[in-house]
Tab-separated table of C-alpha atoms and ligand atoms in Angstrom:
chain	number	residue	atom	x	y	z
A	71	UNK	CA	0.210	0.043	0.001
A	72	UNK	CA	1.314	3.377	-0.882
A	73	UNK	CA	1.362	6.370	1.514
A	74	UNK	CA	-0.537	8.840	-1.164
A	75	UNK	CA	-2.153	8.445	-4.337
A	76	UNK	CA	-3.213	11.196	-6.430
A	77	UNK	CA	-5.315	10.527	-9.592
A	78	UNK	CA	-5.945	12.963	-12.339
A	79	UNK	CA	-4.745	14.098	-15.914
A	80	UNK	CA	-1.131	14.166	-15.178
A	81	UNK	CA	1.751	15.903	-17.230
A	82	UNK	CA	4.504	13.299	-17.587
A	83	UNK	CA	7.397	14.945	-19.599
A	84	UNK	CA	5.355	16.615	-22.415
A	85	UNK	CA	2.337	14.162	-22.418
A	86	UNK	CA	-1.127	14.388	-20.737
A	87	UNK	CA	-2.125	11.160	-19.460
A	88	UNK	CA	-5.098	10.041	-16.912
A	89	UNK	CA	-3.122	8.085	-14.269
A	90	UNK	CA	-2.240	7.643	-10.736
A	91	UNK	CA	0.835	9.209	-9.139
A	92	UNK	CA	1.963	6.907	-6.156
A	93	UNK	CA	4.081	8.232	-3.435
A	94	UNK	CA	6.111	6.562	-0.563
A	95	UNK	CA	8.431	8.245	1.820
A	96	UNK	CA	8.380	11.583	-0.012
A	97	UNK	CA	9.361	10.084	-3.497
A	98	UNK	CA	7.166	9.097	-6.413
A	99	UNK	CA	7.633	5.553	-6.739
A	100	UNK	CA	4.996	4.126	-9.298
A	101	UNK	CA	2.912	5.986	-11.861
A	102	UNK	CA	0.341	3.707	-13.214
A	103	UNK	CA	-3.365	3.662	-14.449
A	104	UNK	CA	-4.779	2.184	-11.107
A	105	UNK	CA	-2.906	2.424	-7.591
A	106	UNK	CA	-4.060	2.146	-4.183
A	107	UNK	CA	-2.855	4.327	-1.347
A	108	UNK	CA	-3.669	4.942	2.416
A	109	UNK	CA	-4.512	8.419	1.356
A	110	UNK	CA	-6.223	8.517	-2.150
A	111	UNK	CA	-7.484	11.554	-4.081
A	112	UNK	CA	-9.290	11.477	-7.368
A	113	UNK	CA	-9.286	14.658	-9.468
A	114	UNK	CA	-10.761	13.392	-12.355
A	115	UNK	CA	-9.760	15.500	-15.549
A	116	UNK	CA	-8.168	18.160	-13.491
A	117	UNK	CA	-4.518	18.783	-14.363
A	118	UNK	CA	-1.474	17.266	-12.208
A	119	UNK	CA	1.681	18.726	-12.733
A	120	UNK	CA	5.124	19.167	-11.059
A	121	UNK	CA	4.972	22.038	-8.429
A	122	UNK	CA	6.944	25.232	-9.131
A	123	UNK	CA	10.271	26.062	-7.900
A	124	UNK	CA	11.049	29.579	-7.602
A	125	UNK	CA	14.786	30.150	-7.673
A	126	UNK	CA	14.638	33.811	-6.771
A	127	UNK	CA	12.962	35.183	-3.574
A	128	UNK	CA	13.937	37.521	-0.512
A	129	UNK	CA	12.066	36.250	2.545
A	130	UNK	CA	13.756	38.837	4.617
A	131	UNK	CA	14.857	36.572	7.418
A	132	UNK	CA	16.674	37.602	9.448
A	133	UNK	CA	16.759	41.180	9.836
A	134	UNK	CA	13.694	42.542	8.210
A	135	UNK	CA	10.936	40.361	9.759
A	136	UNK	CA	8.396	43.113	9.794
A	137	UNK	CA	8.346	42.950	5.985
A	138	UNK	CA	8.370	39.132	5.686
A	139	UNK	CA	9.822	35.890	7.478
A	140	UNK	CA	10.543	32.448	6.434
A	141	UNK	CA	7.216	31.172	7.767
A	142	UNK	CA	4.814	33.672	6.046
A	143	UNK	CA	7.290	33.641	2.864
A	144	UNK	CA	6.944	29.722	2.328
A	145	UNK	CA	3.106	29.951	3.385
A	146	UNK	CA	2.769	32.465	0.481
A	147	UNK	CA	4.987	30.309	-1.817
A	148	UNK	CA	2.889	27.004	-0.877
A	149	UNK	CA	-0.383	28.889	-1.752
A	150	UNK	CA	1.251	29.896	-5.006
A	151	UNK	CA	1.887	26.189	-6.050
A	152	UNK	CA	5.679	25.982	-5.179
A	153	UNK	CA	7.293	23.051	-3.704
A	154	UNK	CA	10.733	24.845	-3.296
A	155	UNK	CA	12.100	28.412	-3.066
A	156	UNK	CA	15.641	29.687	-3.090
A	157	UNK	CA	16.299	32.700	-0.882
A	158	UNK	CA	18.671	35.288	-1.496
A	159	UNK	CA	21.514	36.504	0.889
A	160	UNK	CA	20.758	40.112	1.360
A	161	UNK	CA	19.259	39.550	4.708
A	162	UNK	CA	20.617	41.138	7.948
A	163	UNK	CA	23.408	39.992	8.475
A	164	UNK	CA	24.032	39.391	4.869
A	165	UNK	CA	25.169	35.791	3.863
A	166	UNK	CA	28.791	36.086	3.292
A	167	UNK	CA	30.561	33.400	5.446
A	168	UNK	CA	29.985	30.012	6.749
A	169	UNK	CA	28.831	31.375	10.043
A	170	UNK	CA	26.170	33.580	8.707
A	171	UNK	CA	25.081	30.820	6.425
A	172	UNK	CA	24.895	28.228	9.256
A	173	UNK	CA	22.987	30.619	11.541
A	174	UNK	CA	20.447	31.586	8.845
A	175	UNK	CA	19.869	27.840	8.202
A	176	UNK	CA	19.281	27.203	11.730
A	177	UNK	CA	16.923	29.881	12.070
A	178	UNK	CA	14.770	29.408	8.951
A	179	UNK	CA	14.676	25.525	9.011
A	180	UNK	CA	12.325	25.792	11.874
A	181	UNK	CA	10.135	28.150	9.887
A	182	UNK	CA	9.872	26.576	6.458
A	183	UNK	CA	6.580	25.140	5.468
A	184	UNK	CA	8.000	24.075	1.970
A	185	UNK	CA	11.387	23.093	0.796
A	186	UNK	CA	14.241	25.647	0.115
A	187	UNK	CA	17.649	26.415	-0.634
A	188	UNK	CA	20.005	29.359	0.496
A	189	UNK	CA	22.182	31.443	-1.715
A	190	UNK	CA	25.541	32.911	-0.196
A	191	UNK	CA	26.564	36.236	-1.692
A	192	UNK	CA	30.279	36.786	-3.016
A	193	UNK	CA	32.969	39.003	-1.880
A	194	UNK	CA	36.468	39.073	-3.407
A	195	UNK	CA	38.018	37.803	-0.295
A	196	UNK	CA	35.583	34.951	0.592
A	197	UNK	CA	36.875	31.336	0.565
A	198	UNK	CA	34.515	29.833	-2.127
A	199	UNK	CA	35.129	26.132	-1.629
A	200	UNK	CA	34.285	26.350	2.129
A	201	UNK	CA	30.869	27.947	1.445
A	202	UNK	CA	30.195	26.166	-1.773
A	203	UNK	CA	29.961	22.865	0.408
A	204	UNK	CA	26.788	24.517	2.230
A	205	UNK	CA	24.945	26.986	0.059
A	206	UNK	CA	22.609	26.057	-2.930
A	207	UNK	CA	24.038	28.667	-5.190
A	208	UNK	CA	25.856	31.987	-5.337
A	209	UNK	CA	24.548	35.523	-5.832
A	210	UNK	CA	26.504	38.088	-7.213
A	211	UNK	CA	25.374	41.831	-7.612
A	212	UNK	CA	27.133	43.815	-10.368
A	213	UNK	CA	24.963	46.971	-9.398
A	214	UNK	CA	23.917	48.263	-6.192
A	215	UNK	CA	20.442	47.483	-5.052
A	216	UNK	CA	18.635	46.627	-1.709
A	217	UNK	CA	21.532	45.653	0.760
A	218	UNK	CA	24.906	46.499	0.122
A	219	UNK	CA	26.633	43.458	-1.483
A	220	UNK	CA	28.052	45.134	-4.639
A	221	UNK	CA	30.717	43.016	-6.408
A	222	UNK	CA	32.662	45.670	-7.972
A	223	UNK	CA	35.996	43.984	-8.911
A	224	UNK	CA	35.731	43.700	-12.506
A	225	UNK	CA	38.779	41.826	-13.255
A	226	UNK	CA	38.135	39.384	-10.675
A	227	UNK	CA	34.732	38.617	-12.280
A	228	UNK	CA	35.559	35.918	-14.567
A	229	UNK	CA	37.945	33.886	-12.095
A	230	UNK	CA	35.089	34.308	-9.333
A	231	UNK	CA	32.466	32.770	-11.692
A	232	UNK	CA	34.757	30.240	-12.479
A	233	UNK	CA	35.792	29.094	-9.042
A	234	UNK	CA	31.958	28.980	-7.994
A	235	UNK	CA	31.335	26.558	-11.105
A	236	UNK	CA	34.554	24.338	-10.163
A	237	UNK	CA	33.034	23.877	-6.571
A	238	UNK	CA	29.698	22.874	-8.424
A	239	UNK	CA	27.722	25.937	-7.411
A	240	UNK	CA	25.943	28.209	-10.073
A	241	UNK	CA	26.656	32.034	-10.006
A	242	UNK	CA	23.206	33.802	-10.455
A	243	UNK	CA	23.882	37.301	-11.324
A	244	UNK	CA	22.278	40.817	-11.013
A	245	UNK	CA	23.415	42.171	-14.408
A	246	UNK	CA	23.350	45.896	-14.291
A	247	UNK	CA	26.322	48.115	-15.027
A	248	UNK	CA	26.935	50.198	-11.714
A	249	UNK	CA	29.425	52.665	-13.818
A	250	UNK	CA	26.493	53.688	-16.314
A	251	UNK	CA	23.933	53.888	-13.441
A	252	UNK	CA	26.402	56.156	-11.591
A	253	UNK	CA	27.012	58.234	-14.771
A	254	UNK	CA	23.282	58.702	-15.385
A	255	UNK	CA	22.601	59.675	-11.823
A	256	UNK	CA	25.316	61.946	-11.925
A	257	UNK	CA	23.884	63.918	-15.038
A	258	UNK	CA	20.100	63.508	-14.287
A	259	UNK	CA	20.001	63.619	-10.444
A	260	UNK	CA	18.029	61.318	-8.240
A	261	UNK	CA	14.913	59.835	-9.933
A	262	UNK	CA	11.373	61.239	-8.718
A	263	UNK	CA	9.354	58.739	-10.632
A	264	UNK	CA	9.445	55.494	-12.578
A	265	UNK	CA	10.511	57.062	-15.806
A	266	UNK	CA	13.325	58.741	-14.444
A	267	UNK	CA	14.154	55.711	-12.424
A	268	UNK	CA	14.135	54.010	-15.762
A	269	UNK	CA	16.412	56.421	-17.529
A	270	UNK	CA	19.020	56.159	-14.704
A	271	UNK	CA	19.170	52.320	-14.527
A	272	UNK	CA	18.871	52.525	-18.438
A	273	UNK	CA	18.375	49.613	-20.965
A	274	UNK	CA	22.059	50.170	-22.014
A	275	UNK	CA	23.157	49.506	-18.306
A	276	UNK	CA	21.859	46.100	-18.449
A	277	UNK	CA	22.777	45.346	-22.078
A	278	UNK	CA	26.396	46.129	-21.254
A	279	UNK	CA	26.593	43.921	-18.321
A	280	UNK	CA	25.145	41.146	-20.085
A	281	UNK	CA	27.437	41.636	-23.016
A	282	UNK	CA	30.607	41.495	-20.570
A	283	UNK	CA	29.094	38.079	-19.399
A	284	UNK	CA	28.628	36.697	-22.665
A	285	UNK	CA	32.114	37.390	-23.487
A	286	UNK	CA	33.221	35.338	-20.364
A	287	UNK	CA	30.948	32.571	-21.533
A	288	UNK	CA	32.646	32.669	-24.981
A	289	UNK	CA	36.083	32.419	-23.411
A	290	UNK	CA	34.973	29.318	-21.654
A	291	UNK	CA	33.558	27.839	-24.603
A	292	UNK	CA	36.606	28.423	-26.598
A	293	UNK	CA	38.862	26.986	-23.911
A	294	UNK	CA	37.078	23.754	-23.629
A	295	UNK	CA	36.680	23.371	-27.241
A	296	UNK	CA	40.600	23.704	-27.489
A	297	UNK	CA	41.148	21.283	-24.650
A	298	UNK	CA	38.775	18.861	-26.689
A	299	UNK	CA	41.045	19.301	-29.782
A	300	UNK	CA	43.917	18.156	-27.730
A	301	UNK	CA	42.081	15.118	-26.293
A	302	UNK	CA	41.022	14.220	-29.707
A	303	UNK	CA	44.509	13.756	-30.969
A	304	UNK	CA	45.196	11.313	-28.321
A	305	UNK	CA	41.879	9.454	-28.403
A	306	UNK	CA	40.643	9.929	-32.049
A	307	UNK	CA	37.149	11.082	-31.154
A	308	UNK	CA	34.882	11.104	-34.122
A	309	UNK	CA	33.564	14.501	-35.519
A	310	UNK	CA	30.270	13.773	-34.021
A	311	UNK	CA	31.692	12.996	-30.683
A	312	UNK	CA	34.014	16.021	-30.704
A	313	UNK	CA	30.858	18.357	-31.635
A	314	UNK	CA	29.077	17.263	-28.491
A	315	UNK	CA	32.283	17.700	-26.676
A	316	UNK	CA	32.848	21.274	-27.282
A	317	UNK	CA	31.241	22.581	-24.140
A	318	UNK	CA	32.048	19.591	-21.926
A	319	UNK	CA	35.128	19.685	-20.143
A	320	UNK	CA	35.434	16.049	-19.133
A	321	UNK	CA	35.163	12.978	-21.258
A	322	UNK	CA	33.320	11.254	-18.529
A	323	UNK	CA	30.532	13.593	-18.774
A	324	UNK	CA	30.341	12.873	-22.304
A	325	UNK	CA	29.883	9.077	-21.704
A	326	UNK	CA	27.368	9.798	-18.998
A	327	UNK	CA	25.168	12.008	-21.342
A	328	UNK	CA	24.847	8.972	-23.568
A	329	UNK	CA	23.208	7.115	-20.806
A	330	UNK	CA	20.768	9.726	-19.664
A	331	UNK	CA	17.170	9.917	-21.242
A	332	UNK	CA	15.896	13.340	-19.916
A	333	UNK	CA	15.261	16.003	-22.148
A	334	UNK	CA	18.236	17.504	-23.974
A	335	UNK	CA	18.301	20.887	-22.246
A	336	UNK	CA	18.179	19.314	-18.755
A	337	UNK	CA	21.035	16.941	-19.704
A	338	UNK	CA	23.172	19.729	-20.863
A	339	UNK	CA	22.388	21.894	-17.851
A	340	UNK	CA	23.003	19.052	-15.378
A	341	UNK	CA	26.311	17.961	-17.020
A	342	UNK	CA	27.942	21.295	-18.195
A	343	UNK	CA	30.636	22.100	-16.160
A	344	UNK	CA	30.249	25.823	-16.285
A	345	UNK	CA	27.364	28.006	-15.894
A	346	UNK	CA	26.163	31.396	-15.708
A	347	UNK	CA	22.736	32.532	-14.849
A	348	UNK	CA	21.356	36.011	-15.358
A	349	UNK	CA	18.491	37.188	-13.046
A	350	UNK	CA	15.598	39.102	-13.913
A	351	UNK	CA	16.180	40.039	-17.688
A	352	UNK	CA	14.396	43.226	-18.280
A	353	UNK	CA	15.279	44.799	-21.647
A	354	UNK	CA	14.630	43.872	-25.498
A	355	UNK	CA	18.493	44.592	-25.834
A	356	UNK	CA	19.270	41.908	-23.229
A	357	UNK	CA	17.018	39.554	-25.161
A	358	UNK	CA	18.803	40.284	-28.357
A	359	UNK	CA	22.157	39.791	-27.079
A	360	UNK	CA	21.323	36.367	-25.600
A	361	UNK	CA	19.257	35.215	-28.527
A	362	UNK	CA	22.374	36.263	-30.908
A	363	UNK	CA	24.738	34.397	-28.441
A	364	UNK	CA	22.674	31.227	-28.527
A	365	UNK	CA	22.483	31.437	-32.362
A	366	UNK	CA	26.128	31.754	-32.481
A	367	UNK	CA	26.953	28.716	-30.511
A	368	UNK	CA	24.226	26.776	-32.202
A	369	UNK	CA	26.234	25.835	-34.967
A	370	UNK	CA	28.543	23.582	-33.010
A	371	UNK	CA	25.994	22.212	-30.260
A	372	UNK	CA	22.517	20.977	-30.695
A	373	UNK	CA	20.840	22.947	-28.162
A	374	UNK	CA	21.383	26.395	-26.826
A	375	UNK	CA	21.312	26.887	-23.207
A	376	UNK	CA	24.655	25.293	-22.349
A	377	UNK	CA	26.470	28.018	-20.525
A	378	UNK	CA	24.045	30.783	-19.998
A	379	UNK	CA	20.642	30.668	-18.761
A	380	UNK	CA	18.234	33.548	-17.810
A	381	UNK	CA	15.087	34.300	-15.944
A	382	UNK	CA	12.130	36.731	-16.305
A	383	UNK	CA	10.022	38.031	-13.603
A	384	UNK	CA	6.292	38.338	-13.475
A	385	UNK	CA	6.660	42.175	-13.164
A	386	UNK	CA	8.835	42.768	-16.001
A	387	UNK	CA	6.625	40.875	-18.497
A	388	UNK	CA	3.064	42.190	-16.982
A	389	UNK	CA	4.058	45.760	-15.754
A	390	UNK	CA	5.699	48.894	-17.266
A	391	UNK	CA	7.009	52.230	-16.238
A	392	UNK	CA	3.333	53.636	-16.676
A	393	UNK	CA	2.342	51.405	-13.550
A	394	UNK	CA	0.019	53.899	-11.712
A	395	UNK	CA	1.742	54.121	-8.463
A	396	UNK	CA	5.375	55.181	-8.746
A	397	UNK	CA	6.880	54.086	-5.531
A	398	UNK	CA	4.942	50.874	-5.424
A	399	UNK	CA	6.189	50.050	-8.726
A	400	UNK	CA	9.802	51.005	-8.028
A	401	UNK	CA	12.204	48.003	-8.477
A	402	UNK	CA	15.774	46.931	-9.681
A	403	UNK	CA	15.979	46.566	-12.700
A	404	UNK	CA	13.158	48.965	-13.327
A	405	UNK	CA	9.731	48.359	-14.972
A	406	UNK	CA	10.551	49.292	-18.726
A	407	UNK	CA	8.489	49.894	-21.844
A	408	UNK	CA	5.923	48.030	-23.581
A	409	UNK	CA	8.430	47.316	-26.151
A	410	UNK	CA	10.590	45.574	-23.582
A	411	UNK	CA	7.458	43.885	-22.353
A	412	UNK	CA	6.946	42.345	-25.974
A	413	UNK	CA	10.407	41.325	-26.408
A	414	UNK	CA	10.415	39.363	-22.992
A	415	UNK	CA	7.303	37.694	-23.923
A	416	UNK	CA	8.530	36.231	-27.316
A	417	UNK	CA	11.691	35.337	-25.406
A	418	UNK	CA	9.919	33.426	-22.955
A	419	UNK	CA	7.787	31.793	-25.654
A	420	UNK	CA	10.970	30.742	-27.915
A	421	UNK	CA	12.906	29.514	-25.104
A	422	UNK	CA	15.635	32.364	-25.003
A	423	UNK	CA	14.418	32.745	-21.457
A	424	UNK	CA	14.660	29.454	-19.666
A	425	UNK	CA	13.085	30.442	-16.124
A	426	UNK	CA	10.171	32.271	-14.572
A	427	UNK	CA	11.415	33.535	-11.142
A	428	UNK	CA	9.245	35.963	-8.975
A	429	UNK	CA	12.191	37.954	-7.204
A	430	UNK	CA	9.813	38.221	-4.556
A	431	UNK	CA	10.900	41.197	-2.794
A	432	UNK	CA	8.318	42.573	-0.127
A	433	UNK	CA	8.242	45.668	1.509
A	434	UNK	CA	5.345	46.912	3.673
A	435	UNK	CA	2.876	49.693	2.556
A	436	UNK	CA	4.520	52.035	5.039
A	437	UNK	CA	7.993	51.398	3.370
A	438	UNK	CA	6.356	51.911	-0.135
A	439	UNK	CA	4.478	55.088	0.626
A	440	UNK	CA	7.583	57.080	1.312
A	441	UNK	CA	8.943	59.627	-1.397
A	442	UNK	CA	10.303	57.941	-4.579
A	443	UNK	CA	13.811	58.530	-3.659
A	444	UNK	CA	13.484	56.993	-0.138
A	445	UNK	CA	11.269	54.298	-1.092
A	446	UNK	CA	12.939	50.783	-1.224
A	447	UNK	CA	12.941	48.953	-4.445
A	448	UNK	CA	11.065	45.535	-4.891
A	449	UNK	CA	7.693	43.872	-5.635
A	450	UNK	CA	6.083	40.764	-4.006
A	451	UNK	CA	5.055	38.012	-6.316
A	452	UNK	CA	5.828	34.477	-5.109
A	453	UNK	CA	2.225	33.412	-4.456
A	454	UNK	CA	0.789	35.165	-7.770
A	455	UNK	CA	3.495	34.151	-10.366
A	456	UNK	CA	2.180	30.496	-10.992
A	457	UNK	CA	-1.638	31.421	-10.828
A	458	UNK	CA	-0.926	34.322	-13.268
A	459	UNK	CA	0.801	32.122	-15.799
A	460	UNK	CA	-1.303	29.190	-15.706
A	461	UNK	CA	-4.088	31.752	-16.541
A	462	UNK	CA	-2.296	32.650	-19.844
A	463	UNK	CA	-1.818	29.016	-20.551
A	464	UNK	CA	-5.544	28.780	-20.279
A	465	UNK	CA	-6.114	31.819	-22.475
A	466	UNK	CA	-3.443	30.473	-25.100
A	467	UNK	CA	-0.903	32.940	-24.469
A	468	UNK	CA	1.762	30.528	-23.320
A	469	UNK	CA	2.011	26.718	-24.060
A	470	UNK	CA	1.577	24.392	-21.156
A	471	UNK	CA	5.145	22.732	-22.099
A	472	UNK	CA	6.919	26.098	-21.860
A	473	UNK	CA	5.221	27.132	-18.837
A	474	UNK	CA	6.081	23.841	-16.802
A	475	UNK	CA	9.670	23.929	-18.256
A	476	UNK	CA	10.100	27.507	-17.116
A	477	UNK	CA	8.511	27.288	-13.595
A	478	UNK	CA	9.515	23.693	-12.711
A	479	UNK	CA	11.673	21.403	-14.942
A	480	UNK	CA	14.297	23.830	-15.786
A	481	UNK	CA	14.801	25.532	-12.399
A	482	UNK	CA	14.929	22.046	-10.704
A	483	UNK	CA	17.681	20.841	-13.341
A	484	UNK	CA	19.818	24.035	-12.971
A	485	UNK	CA	20.177	23.328	-9.283
A	486	UNK	CA	20.257	19.715	-9.582
A	487	UNK	CA	17.261	19.366	-7.263
A	488	UNK	CA	15.241	15.847	-7.692
A	489	UNK	CA	12.321	17.742	-8.396
A	490	UNK	CA	10.364	19.347	-11.389
A	491	UNK	CA	9.090	16.265	-12.847
A	492	UNK	CA	6.417	13.643	-12.379
A	493	UNK	CA	8.614	10.806	-12.843
A	494	UNK	CA	9.625	7.870	-10.505
A	495	UNK	CA	12.489	8.497	-8.316
A	496	UNK	CA	11.587	12.182	-7.985
A	497	UNK	CA	10.328	14.086	-5.101
A	498	UNK	CA	6.755	13.662	-4.564
A	499	UNK	CA	5.790	17.254	-5.395
A	500	UNK	CA	2.858	18.234	-7.496
A	501	UNK	CA	-0.121	20.799	-7.666
A	502	UNK	CA	-3.520	20.028	-9.115
A	503	UNK	CA	-5.060	22.751	-11.376
A	504	UNK	CA	-8.754	23.191	-11.974
A	505	UNK	CA	-8.872	25.423	-15.281
A	506	UNK	CA	-12.390	26.479	-14.385
A	507	UNK	CA	-11.512	28.014	-11.051
A	508	UNK	CA	-10.332	31.461	-12.619
A	509	UNK	CA	-10.394	34.271	-10.201
A	510	UNK	CA	-9.169	37.795	-9.575
A	511	UNK	CA	-6.154	38.382	-7.438
A	512	UNK	CA	-7.336	39.898	-4.114
A	513	UNK	CA	-4.678	40.918	-1.510
A	514	UNK	CA	-6.870	40.113	1.183
A	515	UNK	CA	-6.716	36.333	0.069
A	516	UNK	CA	-2.953	36.314	-0.188
A	517	UNK	CA	-0.383	35.274	2.612
A	518	UNK	CA	2.719	37.490	2.400
A	519	UNK	CA	3.191	39.923	5.346
A	520	UNK	CA	3.571	42.769	3.198
A	521	UNK	CA	-0.142	43.206	2.576
A	522	UNK	CA	-0.196	44.435	-0.957
A	523	UNK	CA	0.085	43.127	-4.648
A	524	UNK	CA	0.836	44.752	-7.872
A	525	UNK	CA	-1.308	42.295	-9.483
A	526	UNK	CA	-4.597	43.110	-7.577
A	527	UNK	CA	-7.737	42.209	-9.934
A	528	UNK	CA	-5.771	40.275	-12.555
A	529	UNK	CA	-7.181	36.914	-13.473
A	530	UNK	CA	-5.340	33.962	-11.758
A	531	UNK	CA	-5.726	30.088	-11.325
A	532	UNK	CA	-4.664	29.036	-7.731
A	533	UNK	CA	-3.795	25.465	-7.527
A	534	UNK	CA	-6.634	23.521	-5.486
A	535	UNK	CA	-4.251	20.920	-4.165
A	536	UNK	CA	-0.450	21.077	-3.512
A	537	UNK	CA	1.868	18.114	-2.328
A	538	UNK	CA	5.564	18.582	-1.281
A	539	UNK	CA	7.575	15.634	-0.911
A	540	UNK	CA	4.455	13.544	-0.126
A	541	UNK	CA	3.116	15.988	2.494
A	542	UNK	CA	-0.171	17.300	1.620
A	543	UNK	CA	0.713	20.905	1.919
A	544	UNK	CA	-2.308	22.984	0.515
A	545	UNK	CA	-6.037	21.452	0.820
A	546	UNK	CA	-9.357	23.078	0.723
A	547	UNK	CA	-7.484	26.548	0.655
A	548	UNK	CA	-5.901	25.416	4.108
A	549	UNK	CA	-2.262	25.152	4.961
A	550	UNK	CA	-1.898	21.743	6.080
A	551	UNK	CA	1.764	21.482	7.311
A	552	UNK	CA	3.488	22.759	10.359
A	553	UNK	CA	6.605	25.146	10.091
A	554	UNK	CA	9.602	23.077	9.915
A	555	UNK	CA	8.411	20.628	7.512
A	556	UNK	CA	10.323	22.027	4.473
A	557	UNK	CA	13.667	20.254	3.688
A	558	UNK	CA	16.971	22.278	2.864
A	559	UNK	CA	18.679	21.437	-0.357
A	560	UNK	CA	22.166	22.321	-1.307
B	723	ZN	ZN1	16.418	40.022	-6.311
């Protein structure tokens, strides 16, 4: 007898199939037409899909608990269909050492309603290998924003990115050029509204920073290709093998690759030795740079996203500088223009953007109703992201495969989490979607401590049932788990 069986129209790696998902000890162990469990739920024709994974949240714990804490943040995430979130390091104290990371882990473990990971920030002096053993990923701020974790050492950048990779941790990067932002501010003075904020943190500031990162990625590709050529002289690889090799640094990885049967993108991400992930892409210029980069490497690899991946937030896709409340819409990178929004939509649809991430950055209404210059940057979004985008799937603005890949499968694969697929051996994480249950977002129904949402009154479809590692987490619009149920993944 299984612990839990959930029956419905399940999304199994690209196919919808009426079946039962059987979970034991937190793992999916059987997927079959008929299964029996201690607990059994039949959802008829409703969609069962892997739960979401939000790789970019700020739960403000410790240090800013009046805005959010790990308990309320993970509760909001659970209602929004997430099984796992990765929390950013700009808390107080910031996560920049083994000690601060251990302290934070101890504190938030007791509060986590769902699974989680923790980023460490990077300073030029830090001992990366030690921290890499404990953190889930590294966050680099190339421009100043909330908290003071600016990484300003340009000539150390490539080697730091390389070292995080060598220690099997992905660097995720806030890519804006601090120099351009400062120059603009010196010329234009402090911003008083969203439009001026956008002029200061200009499209060019993001584009230049991304372009520098692409140069680093290109050097990596070239180096590993040259290494492969040398290897070829010794072992006589066929041309075909050499083609596959070009972005892999060890022959073992190539051999392993042949045995795997996951989707191509996931295999590549999981086995690629070096990786850069760009946070919250927001400009049409950034989209073009990344698209061109991918096209340029396509000639010698069969899929695009080997070395660089990127994410987009709901607010950069759905809102722009005309947002009706200026301080509430203040965020870094800034809300941009309708042209940027359409570029982001098409990039998400064609796979240039790989991941949807909320950058949930809650501030209270008091914080956000100060003068524009003083108001902190950031918008909440962890609870509304999946419900908003599943509604776009319903209305044919986004296809189901792209959506599930961006919100679940690819983020899991990026961080090597045993999540993101309804498949045997994976964590027993799933959500159930009733496409007929569309409703308008109302702040009074949300669970973040911050008490507001930029998406008030937008259409959304909240999951009706959520399971995380076999634990029924949301049922009948109730949180069914206790704080501390969430497991730390690193
Ligand atoms: Zn952020």
